[in-house]
CSV table of C-alpha atoms in Angstrom, one decimal:
chain,number,residue,atom,x,y,z
A,1,UNK,CA,5.0,-3.9,22.1
A,2,UNK,CA,4.8,-1.0,19.5
A,3,UNK,CA,1.5,-0.7,17.7
A,4,UNK,CA,0.7,1.1,14.7
A,5,UNK,CA,-3.5,1.9,13.5
A,6,UNK,CA,-3.9,3.2,9.9
A,7,UNK,CA,-6.8,4.2,8.1
A,8,UNK,CA,-10.1,3.3,10.0
A,9,UNK,CA,-8.9,1.4,12.5
A,10,UNK,CA,-6.7,4.5,13.7
A,11,UNK,CA,-10.0,6.8,13.4
A,12,UNK,CA,-11.8,4.1,15.5
A,13,UNK,CA,-9.0,3.9,18.3
A,14,UNK,CA,-8.6,7.6,18.4
A,15,UNK,CA,-4.5,6.8,18.3
A,16,UNK,CA,-1.7,6.0,15.5
A,17,UNK,CA,0.3,4.2,17.6
A,18,UNK,CA,1.1,3.2,21.2
A,19,UNK,CA,3.8,0.9,23.5
A,20,UNK,CA,1.8,-1.7,25.2
A,21,UNK,CA,3.2,-4.0,27.7
A,22,UNK,CA,0.8,-7.4,26.7
A,23,UNK,CA,0.4,-10.1,29.3
A,24,UNK,CA,2.9,-12.9,28.7
A,25,UNK,CA,0.2,-14.9,27.7
A,26,UNK,CA,-0.3,-12.5,24.4
A,27,UNK,CA,2.0,-14.4,22.0
A,28,UNK,CA,0.1,-14.3,18.9
A,29,UNK,CA,-1.7,-11.5,16.7
A,30,UNK,CA,-5.2,-13.5,17.6
A,31,UNK,CA,-4.3,-13.8,21.1
A,32,UNK,CA,-3.2,-9.7,20.7
A,33,UNK,CA,-6.2,-8.7,19.0
A,34,UNK,CA,-8.7,-10.2,22.1
A,35,UNK,CA,-6.3,-8.6,24.8
A,36,UNK,CA,-6.9,-5.3,23.0
A,37,UNK,CA,-10.7,-5.6,22.3
A,38,UNK,CA,-10.9,-5.5,26.0
A,39,UNK,CA,-9.2,-2.0,26.5
A,40,UNK,CA,-12.6,0.0,25.3
A,41,UNK,CA,-15.3,0.9,23.0
A,42,UNK,CA,-13.3,2.5,20.3
A,43,UNK,CA,-10.7,-1.1,20.7
A,44,UNK,CA,-13.8,-3.3,20.6
A,45,UNK,CA,-15.4,-1.1,17.6
A,46,UNK,CA,-12.2,-1.4,15.6
A,47,UNK,CA,-11.7,-5.3,16.8
A,48,UNK,CA,-15.3,-6.8,16.3
A,49,UNK,CA,-15.1,-7.8,13.0
A,50,UNK,CA,-11.1,-9.2,12.9
A,51,UNK,CA,-12.2,-10.7,9.0
A,52,UNK,CA,-11.8,-6.9,8.5
A,53,UNK,CA,-8.4,-6.3,9.1
A,54,UNK,CA,-5.0,-7.3,8.1
A,55,UNK,CA,-1.8,-7.2,10.1
A,56,UNK,CA,1.6,-6.7,9.6
A,57,UNK,CA,4.4,-8.2,12.4
A,58,UNK,CA,7.5,-5.6,12.1
A,59,UNK,CA,6.6,-4.0,8.6
A,60,UNK,CA,5.8,-7.7,6.8
A,61,UNK,CA,2.3,-8.8,6.1
A,62,UNK,CA,1.2,-11.7,8.5
A,63,UNK,CA,-1.6,-13.8,9.7
A,64,UNK,CA,-3.7,-13.9,12.6
A,65,UNK,CA,-1.8,-17.1,13.6
A,66,UNK,CA,1.9,-15.5,13.6
A,67,UNK,CA,3.8,-15.2,16.7
A,68,UNK,CA,4.5,-11.8,18.3
A,69,UNK,CA,6.7,-10.5,21.2
A,70,UNK,CA,7.6,-7.5,23.5
A,71,UNK,CA,10.2,-6.6,20.8
A,72,UNK,CA,7.5,-6.4,17.6
A,73,UNK,CA,5.8,-3.9,15.8
A,74,UNK,CA,2.2,-4.5,15.2
A,75,UNK,CA,0.2,-3.0,12.9
A,76,UNK,CA,-3.5,-3.3,11.7
A,77,UNK,CA,-4.9,-2.1,9.1
A,78,UNK,CA,-8.2,-2.6,6.5
A,79,UNK,CA,-7.0,-4.1,3.4
A,80,UNK,CA,-4.8,-1.7,1.1
A,81,UNK,CA,-6.4,0.4,-1.5
A,82,UNK,CA,-3.2,2.4,-2.8
A,83,UNK,CA,-2.1,2.5,-6.5
B,1,UNK,CA,18.8,1.1,-11.5
B,2,UNK,CA,15.6,1.1,-9.8
B,3,UNK,CA,14.3,4.2,-8.2
B,4,UNK,CA,11.3,4.1,-5.4
B,5,UNK,CA,10.2,7.0,-4.4
B,6,UNK,CA,7.2,7.9,-1.8
B,7,UNK,CA,6.3,11.8,-1.5
B,8,UNK,CA,3.4,14.8,-0.9
B,9,UNK,CA,4.3,16.8,-3.8
B,10,UNK,CA,3.8,16.3,-7.4
B,11,UNK,CA,6.0,14.5,-9.7
B,12,UNK,CA,7.0,15.5,-13.3
B,13,UNK,CA,6.0,12.7,-15.9
B,14,UNK,CA,8.5,13.9,-18.7
B,15,UNK,CA,11.4,14.0,-16.2
B,16,UNK,CA,10.3,10.6,-15.1
B,17,UNK,CA,10.2,9.2,-18.3
B,18,UNK,CA,13.8,10.7,-19.4
B,19,UNK,CA,15.3,9.5,-16.5
B,20,UNK,CA,14.8,5.6,-17.3
B,21,UNK,CA,16.4,6.6,-20.6
B,22,UNK,CA,20.1,5.7,-20.1
B,23,UNK,CA,21.3,7.1,-23.8
B,24,UNK,CA,23.2,4.0,-24.2
B,25,UNK,CA,21.7,2.2,-26.5
B,26,UNK,CA,20.6,-0.7,-24.6
B,27,UNK,CA,16.8,0.0,-23.7
B,28,UNK,CA,14.9,-0.3,-26.7
B,29,UNK,CA,11.3,0.1,-24.9
B,30,UNK,CA,10.1,2.2,-22.2
B,31,UNK,CA,6.7,1.4,-20.7
B,32,UNK,CA,4.8,3.7,-18.0
B,33,UNK,CA,1.4,4.3,-16.0
B,34,UNK,CA,0.2,7.0,-14.4
B,35,UNK,CA,-3.2,7.0,-11.7
B,36,UNK,CA,-5.0,10.0,-11.3
B,37,UNK,CA,-7.6,11.2,-8.6
B,38,UNK,CA,-11.0,10.3,-10.8
B,39,UNK,CA,-13.6,12.8,-9.9
B,40,UNK,CA,-16.5,10.2,-9.4
B,41,UNK,CA,-19.7,10.9,-7.7
B,42,UNK,CA,-19.0,14.5,-6.6
B,43,UNK,CA,-15.7,13.6,-5.1
B,44,UNK,CA,-14.0,16.5,-3.4
B,45,UNK,CA,-10.4,15.3,-2.8
B,46,UNK,CA,-9.0,12.1,-1.6
B,47,UNK,CA,-6.5,11.6,0.9
B,48,UNK,CA,-3.9,8.9,0.6
B,49,UNK,CA,-2.2,7.3,4.0
B,50,UNK,CA,0.5,5.1,4.4
B,51,UNK,CA,2.7,3.0,6.4
B,52,UNK,CA,5.9,4.7,6.1
B,53,UNK,CA,9.0,1.9,6.3
B,54,UNK,CA,6.9,-0.6,5.4
B,55,UNK,CA,5.4,0.7,1.9
B,56,UNK,CA,9.1,1.4,1.0
B,57,UNK,CA,10.1,-2.6,1.8
B,58,UNK,CA,6.9,-4.2,0.6
B,59,UNK,CA,7.5,-2.2,-2.7
B,60,UNK,CA,11.2,-3.4,-2.8
B,61,UNK,CA,10.1,-6.7,-2.2
B,62,UNK,CA,8.1,-6.5,-5.7
B,63,UNK,CA,10.7,-4.5,-7.6
B,64,UNK,CA,13.0,-7.4,-6.8
B,65,UNK,CA,10.8,-10.1,-7.8
B,66,UNK,CA,9.9,-8.6,-11.3
B,67,UNK,CA,13.5,-8.3,-11.5
B,68,UNK,CA,13.6,-11.9,-11.2
B,69,UNK,CA,11.0,-12.5,-14.2
B,70,UNK,CA,12.1,-10.1,-16.4
B,71,UNK,CA,15.3,-8.4,-17.6
B,72,UNK,CA,14.5,-5.0,-16.5
B,73,UNK,CA,17.4,-2.2,-17.1
B,74,UNK,CA,15.6,0.7,-15.5
B,75,UNK,CA,12.7,1.7,-13.4
B,76,UNK,CA,11.5,3.7,-11.4
B,77,UNK,CA,8.2,4.4,-8.9
B,78,UNK,CA,6.8,7.3,-7.6
B,79,UNK,CA,3.6,7.2,-5.3
B,80,UNK,CA,2.3,10.4,-3.3
B,81,UNK,CA,0.8,10.7,-0.6
B,82,UNK,CA,-1.3,13.3,1.4
B,83,UNK,CA,-4.9,15.2,-0.1
B,84,UNK,CA,-5.1,15.2,-3.3
B,85,UNK,CA,-7.8,16.6,-5.5
B,86,UNK,CA,-9.5,15.3,-8.9
B,87,UNK,CA,-7.1,15.1,-11.9
B,88,UNK,CA,-4.4,15.1,-9.7
B,89,UNK,CA,-1.3,12.5,-10.2
B,90,UNK,CA,-1.0,10.0,-7.7
B,91,UNK,CA,1.2,7.5,-8.9
B,92,UNK,CA,3.8,6.4,-11.1
B,93,UNK,CA,5.5,2.9,-12.8
B,94,UNK,CA,7.9,3.2,-15.5
B,95,UNK,CA,10.0,0.3,-16.7
B,96,UNK,CA,12.6,0.2,-19.3
B,97,UNK,CA,14.1,-2.9,-21.1
B,98,UNK,CA,15.6,-4.1,-24.3
B,99,UNK,CA,12.0,-5.7,-25.5
B,100,UNK,CA,8.6,-3.7,-25.1
B,101,UNK,CA,6.8,-7.0,-23.9
B,102,UNK,CA,9.5,-7.3,-20.9
B,103,UNK,CA,8.3,-3.4,-19.9
B,104,UNK,CA,4.4,-3.7,-20.3
B,105,UNK,CA,4.4,-6.9,-18.1
B,106,UNK,CA,6.4,-5.5,-15.9
B,107,UNK,CA,4.8,-2.5,-15.1
B,108,UNK,CA,1.9,-4.3,-14.7
B,109,UNK,CA,2.8,-6.5,-12.4
B,110,UNK,CA,4.0,-3.7,-10.0
B,111,UNK,CA,0.9,-1.8,-10.3
B,112,UNK,CA,-1.2,-5.0,-9.5
B,113,UNK,CA,0.9,-5.6,-6.3
B,114,UNK,CA,1.1,-1.6,-5.6
B,115,UNK,CA,-2.6,-2.4,-5.3
B,116,UNK,CA,-2.7,-5.2,-3.3
B,117,UNK,CA,0.1,-5.1,-1.3
B,118,UNK,CA,1.7,-2.0,-0.6
B,119,UNK,CA,0.5,-0.1,2.2
B,120,UNK,CA,-1.4,2.8,1.3
B,121,UNK,CA,-5.0,3.7,2.1
B,122,UNK,CA,-7.7,6.1,0.7
B,123,UNK,CA,-10.0,8.6,2.4
B,124,UNK,CA,-12.6,10.1,-0.2
B,125,UNK,CA,-13.9,13.4,0.5
B,126,UNK,CA,-17.3,14.2,-0.8
B,127,UNK,CA,-20.0,17.1,0.4
B,128,UNK,CA,-21.5,14.3,2.0
B,129,UNK,CA,-18.7,13.4,4.3
B,130,UNK,CA,-15.7,11.2,3.9
B,131,UNK,CA,-15.6,7.6,3.7
B,132,UNK,CA,-12.4,4.9,3.3
B,133,UNK,CA,-12.2,3.6,0.1
B,134,UNK,CA,-12.6,-0.7,0.1
B,135,UNK,CA,-10.5,-2.9,-1.5
B,136,UNK,CA,-11.6,-4.0,-4.7
B,137,UNK,CA,-12.2,-7.9,-5.2
B,138,UNK,CA,-11.1,-7.2,-9.0
B,139,UNK,CA,-7.6,-5.9,-7.5
B,140,UNK,CA,-7.1,-9.2,-5.7
B,141,UNK,CA,-8.1,-11.4,-8.8
B,142,UNK,CA,-5.6,-9.4,-10.7
B,143,UNK,CA,-3.0,-10.3,-8.7
B,144,UNK,CA,-3.2,-14.2,-9.2
B,145,UNK,CA,-2.6,-14.3,-12.9
B,146,UNK,CA,1.3,-13.4,-12.3
B,147,UNK,CA,1.9,-16.2,-9.1
C-alpha cells in the first residue's frame, strides 16, 4: 500500500510517502489509522485526533469507512486551504 | 475548451484573459477572479503545498460539473504552488460564456470548490514562526448553496 502525507501530517510523521505492507486485517481507512498509530511517536501525534484528518483513496476524497487494500494509494492530510 | 494548470511560476492575467476570447463572436462575457497573498499580521510569505495528480483530477471533476450547469465556452484555471510573498498572485479562474450570469456564477462555483475540495495547503511564515492555515467554516458553508 502506498501512503502519502501532506501539510502538518507530513511534518509530524517526518516523511512524505512510503510503501507499507499492512496486516490483512487492515481493510478500511479507520483500521489503517489504528495500525499506523502504533508505528511511533510521530504517527501517534499525526493520527491522535482523526477528526482533524481528511483522506483520499486513489486520489479521490474518501471517508474513514472506505475500503483499502495492498494496491491502493492512500493519502492523509488536513482540511484543504487552497484558492 | 478548458485549460487547467498548476505551476510554480507567476501567470500573466492579461494573457489568460486574452486566451478566453475566441474572437469569433459567440462569447459575450468573460468573468475572472484572481486571488492574491494578503499581508495580514506581519506575514512574510506563504508556501503552497499540493497533491500532484489529485489536484488536477479534482479540479477537472469540478470543471465538468460547472460545464453541466452553465453554457461555458472557454475556461482557464491557474493555481500556483511554492513560496509566495505578499501581493503575489495565487490563483486565476476565468470563464467565458455567451452571457454574464453564467460566467459570474461558474467562476464563483469553481472558486468555492477550489477552496474546499482541491488538495492544496497553505503554510504561513511570520517572524514568530510557521503555521498551517486552518480551513474556514465559511468556506464549507459557501459550497452548500451549489448543492
